[in-house]
Amino acid sequence: MTPAVADIRSICCIGAGYVGGPTMAVIADRCPQLQVTVVDLNAERIAAWNHDDLGRLPVYEPGLDAVVGRARGRNLHFSTAVDDAIAAADMVFLSVNTPTKSRGVGAGQASDLRWIEASARQVAAAASGHTIVVEKSTLPVRTAEAVKAILAAAQGDAGGSKTFSVLSNPEFLAEGTAIADLEAPDRVLIGGEDDQAIEALAAIYGHWVSGERILRTNLWSSELSKLTANAFLAQRISSINSIAALCEATGADVREVARAIGSDSRLGPKFLQAGPGFGGSCFQKDILNLVYLCRHYGLEEVARYWEQVVDLNTWQQQRIARKVVLSLFGTLTGKRLAVLGFAFKADTNDTRESPAIRICRDLLEEGAELAIVDPKVDAGQIAADLGQAPGPLGSTTGLVGVGEGTWAAAASPLEAARGADAVLILTEWQAYRHLDWSALAAVMRRPAWLFDARAVADAAAARAAGLTVWRVGEG
Ligand code: UDX
Ligand code: ADP
């Protein structure tokens, strides 16, 4: 028997990442009567979530520290005792990582479901009584079927008392605005077949989300809606980036075009910001999933249609690196570039699929010296992403060959700009809107360039300081 709504007292979330951590923090904050335990195999991550200093949580999100500060120790707990938390829970959220497979069947497109499968098996083994299992990770359509099959094998264990219901409840939060998105979501989507389980989850959200924003669908519609939402959003970015390239070629300005088309109420003004291409853990992965799914069902034209959104994104990143090289007389060997921003967007410390990674790698391949600065990304993360340890700048000479670039972390934009031929802005951090261009220009080598891939800098001030300015989408 599915427990009645009021019987949900304890919930557990497997996976203390960018989704699980903030989502559970907001649930605990809004539902003080619920005990919420977030578990993870990664002991270091759990220790960071339990850190006394709220400035050192493993995920940076504006407002997250305050929410965790209110709930942690009261009804929000972070632990590595996965089995204990599952056994105590009436509802278990699966919020583990689902990256694109790197090898085997579906490599490069299908999601790697090994973590989902492992966590479902753990739930099957450790659960007691009736447990509602909620898919939170973004998953390929029909993953719930696999989760159900694993749970079904344990159904009726423990003298018949062990039973399960599976729901899909995709998360639509965007990083950098996760807390605001969770506290005031456009909608909450719950897919499933067991009405009582659906209502039990709806009642949790009902503590702070109005009823008409809680949508109920079948399992597959819910899973597919998440992939579709991300595919449409990513498609808008590739669309505006394609037009940005045309603007540059023709003398139009993509911001003017975006404003003009965004005032059409059918199109709307959001997600029309041209830039270095989309990054983040979701967009590319979800589109590739969609492509894989279409091919699986023999829909080759549909697969190719969506694939193009990713191809254009890759092209946009390569195009920007090429633009830098060609502007700097076709060679970067022995030249220094200040790279401002490494996170995939502002207000997050996440670098997964960040456009900065591909762009910096391309520049390193050309022999550049990169001084990289980001307010929230540390040098260790940058080294892991670039696959290269930092080295001393100033060691390369005009004689060093292609593929031998170096990089070092800088503490500030001013430090990064010292001796640089160009400043390259890759993340739209607020601080980069108010840079002191006369101070930066004073420490750069002449002639000096600004490549603003986010169009956030004060271009007039940079020009007045003597820099040659390129902005994405400006002809
Ligand atoms: C996205 C979806 O927005 C969210 O609903 C889903 O749950 C997860 O994936 P996220 O990747 O965190 O969220 O951030 P988002 O704000 O969507 O940005 C994704 C990428 O697109 C970033 O690299 C961002 O810089 C880029 N972007 C976004 C643009 O280049 N232009 C825009 O106009 C908007
Ligand atoms: P997301 O952005 O989807 O939240 P993350 O990679 O940030 O993804 O977080 C996923 C978390 O799930 C990681 O911290 C990982 O250690 C954790 N995880 C994966 N598999 C398991 C498992 N079987 N049990 C507990 N934690 C797991």
JSON list of N, CA and C in Angstrom, two decimals, residues 344-370:
[
{"chain": "A", "resi": 344, "resn": "PHE", "atom": "N", "xyz": [30.87, 27.76, -16.94]},
{"chain": "A", "resi": 344, "resn": "PHE", "atom": "CA", "xyz": [30.07, 27.70, -18.17]},
{"chain": "A", "resi": 344, "resn": "PHE", "atom": "C", "xyz": [29.04, 28.82, -18.25]},
{"chain": "A", "resi": 345, "resn": "LYS", "atom": "N", "xyz": [28.79, 29.48, -17.11]},
{"chain": "A", "resi": 345, "resn": "LYS", "atom": "CA", "xyz": [27.96, 30.68, -17.08]},
{"chain": "A", "resi": 345, "resn": "LYS", "atom": "C", "xyz": [28.28, 31.40, -15.78]},
{"chain": "A", "resi": 346, "resn": "ALA", "atom": "N", "xyz": [27.74, 32.59, -15.60]},
{"chain": "A", "resi": 346, "resn": "ALA", "atom": "CA", "xyz": [28.03, 33.34, -14.38]},
{"chain": "A", "resi": 346, "resn": "ALA", "atom": "C", "xyz": [27.31, 32.73, -13.17]},
{"chain": "A", "resi": 347, "resn": "ASP", "atom": "N", "xyz": [27.80, 33.05, -11.99]},
{"chain": "A", "resi": 347, "resn": "ASP", "atom": "CA", "xyz": [27.17, 32.67, -10.73]},
{"chain": "A", "resi": 347, "resn": "ASP", "atom": "C", "xyz": [27.17, 31.18, -10.45]},
{"chain": "A", "resi": 348, "resn": "THR", "atom": "N", "xyz": [28.14, 30.47, -11.02]},
{"chain": "A", "resi": 348, "resn": "THR", "atom": "CA", "xyz": [28.30, 29.06, -10.66]},
{"chain": "A", "resi": 348, "resn": "THR", "atom": "C", "xyz": [29.79, 28.74, -10.67]},
{"chain": "A", "resi": 349, "resn": "ASN", "atom": "N", "xyz": [30.17, 27.69, -9.92]},
{"chain": "A", "resi": 349, "resn": "ASN", "atom": "CA", "xyz": [31.57, 27.23, -9.98]},
{"chain": "A", "resi": 349, "resn": "ASN", "atom": "C", "xyz": [31.68, 26.01, -10.89]},
{"chain": "A", "resi": 350, "resn": "ASP", "atom": "N", "xyz": [30.60, 25.69, -11.62]},
{"chain": "A", "resi": 350, "resn": "ASP", "atom": "CA", "xyz": [30.55, 24.51, -12.47]},
{"chain": "A", "resi": 350, "resn": "ASP", "atom": "C", "xyz": [31.24, 24.81, -13.80]},
{"chain": "A", "resi": 351, "resn": "THR", "atom": "N", "xyz": [32.09, 23.87, -14.24]},
{"chain": "A", "resi": 351, "resn": "THR", "atom": "CA", "xyz": [32.76, 24.06, -15.53]},
{"chain": "A", "resi": 351, "resn": "THR", "atom": "C", "xyz": [32.40, 22.96, -16.52]},
{"chain": "A", "resi": 352, "resn": "ARG", "atom": "N", "xyz": [31.42, 22.11, -16.18]},
{"chain": "A", "resi": 352, "resn": "ARG", "atom": "CA", "xyz": [31.12, 21.00, -17.09]},
{"chain": "A", "resi": 352, "resn": "ARG", "atom": "C", "xyz": [30.69, 21.53, -18.46]},
{"chain": "A", "resi": 353, "resn": "GLU", "atom": "N", "xyz": [31.36, 21.02, -19.50]},
{"chain": "A", "resi": 353, "resn": "GLU", "atom": "CA", "xyz": [31.10, 21.42, -20.90]},
{"chain": "A", "resi": 353, "resn": "GLU", "atom": "C", "xyz": [31.25, 22.92, -21.12]},
{"chain": "A", "resi": 354, "resn": "SER", "atom": "N", "xyz": [31.99, 23.60, -20.26]},
{"chain": "A", "resi": 354, "resn": "SER", "atom": "CA", "xyz": [32.14, 25.04, -20.44]},
{"chain": "A", "resi": 354, "resn": "SER", "atom": "C", "xyz": [32.79, 25.35, -21.78]},
{"chain": "A", "resi": 355, "resn": "PRO", "atom": "N", "xyz": [32.25, 26.35, -22.51]},
{"chain": "A", "resi": 355, "resn": "PRO", "atom": "CA", "xyz": [32.89, 26.71, -23.78]},
{"chain": "A", "resi": 355, "resn": "PRO", "atom": "C", "xyz": [34.35, 27.11, -23.57]},
{"chain": "A", "resi": 356, "resn": "ALA", "atom": "N", "xyz": [34.67, 27.60, -22.37]},
{"chain": "A", "resi": 356, "resn": "ALA", "atom": "CA", "xyz": [36.05, 28.02, -22.09]},
{"chain": "A", "resi": 356, "resn": "ALA", "atom": "C", "xyz": [37.02, 26.85, -22.28]},
{"chain": "A", "resi": 357, "resn": "ILE", "atom": "N", "xyz": [36.56, 25.63, -22.03]},
{"chain": "A", "resi": 357, "resn": "ILE", "atom": "CA", "xyz": [37.49, 24.49, -22.11]},
{"chain": "A", "resi": 357, "resn": "ILE", "atom": "C", "xyz": [37.97, 24.31, -23.55]},
{"chain": "A", "resi": 358, "resn": "ARG", "atom": "N", "xyz": [37.01, 24.22, -24.47]},
{"chain": "A", "resi": 358, "resn": "ARG", "atom": "CA", "xyz": [37.42, 23.98, -25.86]},
{"chain": "A", "resi": 358, "resn": "ARG", "atom": "C", "xyz": [38.20, 25.17, -26.41]},
{"chain": "A", "resi": 359, "resn": "ILE", "atom": "N", "xyz": [37.74, 26.38, -26.09]},
{"chain": "A", "resi": 359, "resn": "ILE", "atom": "CA", "xyz": [38.40, 27.57, -26.62]},
{"chain": "A", "resi": 359, "resn": "ILE", "atom": "C", "xyz": [39.84, 27.66, -26.09]},
{"chain": "A", "resi": 360, "resn": "CYS", "atom": "N", "xyz": [40.01, 27.44, -24.78]},
{"chain": "A", "resi": 360, "resn": "CYS", "atom": "CA", "xyz": [41.38, 27.51, -24.20]},
{"chain": "A", "resi": 360, "resn": "CYS", "atom": "C", "xyz": [42.26, 26.41, -24.78]},
{"chain": "A", "resi": 361, "resn": "ARG", "atom": "N", "xyz": [41.70, 25.22, -24.94]},
{"chain": "A", "resi": 361, "resn": "ARG", "atom": "CA", "xyz": [42.52, 24.13, -25.52]},
{"chain": "A", "resi": 361, "resn": "ARG", "atom": "C", "xyz": [42.99, 24.49, -26.92]},
{"chain": "A", "resi": 362, "resn": "ASP", "atom": "N", "xyz": [42.07, 25.06, -27.72]},
{"chain": "A", "resi": 362, "resn": "ASP", "atom": "CA", "xyz": [42.46, 25.46, -29.08]},
{"chain": "A", "resi": 362, "resn": "ASP", "atom": "C", "xyz": [43.57, 26.51, -29.04]},
{"chain": "A", "resi": 363, "resn": "LEU", "atom": "N", "xyz": [43.46, 27.44, -28.10]},
{"chain": "A", "resi": 363, "resn": "LEU", "atom": "CA", "xyz": [44.47, 28.50, -28.01]},
{"chain": "A", "resi": 363, "resn": "LEU", "atom": "C", "xyz": [45.81, 27.94, -27.54]},
{"chain": "A", "resi": 364, "resn": "LEU", "atom": "N", "xyz": [45.75, 26.98, -26.60]},
{"chain": "A", "resi": 364, "resn": "LEU", "atom": "CA", "xyz": [46.99, 26.35, -26.13]},
{"chain": "A", "resi": 364, "resn": "LEU", "atom": "C", "xyz": [47.66, 25.60, -27.26]},
{"chain": "A", "resi": 365, "resn": "GLU", "atom": "N", "xyz": [46.83, 24.99, -28.08]},
{"chain": "A", "resi": 365, "resn": "GLU", "atom": "CA", "xyz": [47.38, 24.25, -29.21]},
{"chain": "A", "resi": 365, "resn": "GLU", "atom": "C", "xyz": [48.12, 25.17, -30.18]},
{"chain": "A", "resi": 366, "resn": "GLU", "atom": "N", "xyz": [47.72, 26.42, -30.18]},
{"chain": "A", "resi": 366, "resn": "GLU", "atom": "CA", "xyz": [48.40, 27.41, -31.03]},
{"chain": "A", "resi": 366, "resn": "GLU", "atom": "C", "xyz": [49.63, 27.98, -30.34]},
{"chain": "A", "resi": 367, "resn": "GLY", "atom": "N", "xyz": [49.93, 27.48, -29.15]},
{"chain": "A", "resi": 367, "resn": "GLY", "atom": "CA", "xyz": [51.13, 27.94, -28.45]},
{"chain": "A", "resi": 367, "resn": "GLY", "atom": "C", "xyz": [50.94, 29.14, -27.55]},
{"chain": "A", "resi": 368, "resn": "ALA", "atom": "N", "xyz": [49.68, 29.49, -27.26]},
{"chain": "A", "resi": 368, "resn": "ALA", "atom": "CA", "xyz": [49.44, 30.69, -26.44]},
{"chain": "A", "resi": 368, "resn": "ALA", "atom": "C", "xyz": [49.83, 30.50, -24.99]},
{"chain": "A", "resi": 369, "resn": "GLU", "atom": "N", "xyz": [50.08, 31.62, -24.31]},
{"chain": "A", "resi": 369, "resn": "GLU", "atom": "CA", "xyz": [50.23, 31.63, -22.85]},
{"chain": "A", "resi": 369, "resn": "GLU", "atom": "C", "xyz": [48.94, 32.23, -22.31]},
{"chain": "A", "resi": 370, "resn": "LEU", "atom": "N", "xyz": [48.22, 31.47, -21.51]},
{"chain": "A", "resi": 370, "resn": "LEU", "atom": "CA", "xyz": [46.93, 31.95, -21.02]},
{"chain": "A", "resi": 370, "resn": "LEU", "atom": "C", "xyz": [47.03, 32.26, -19.53]}
]
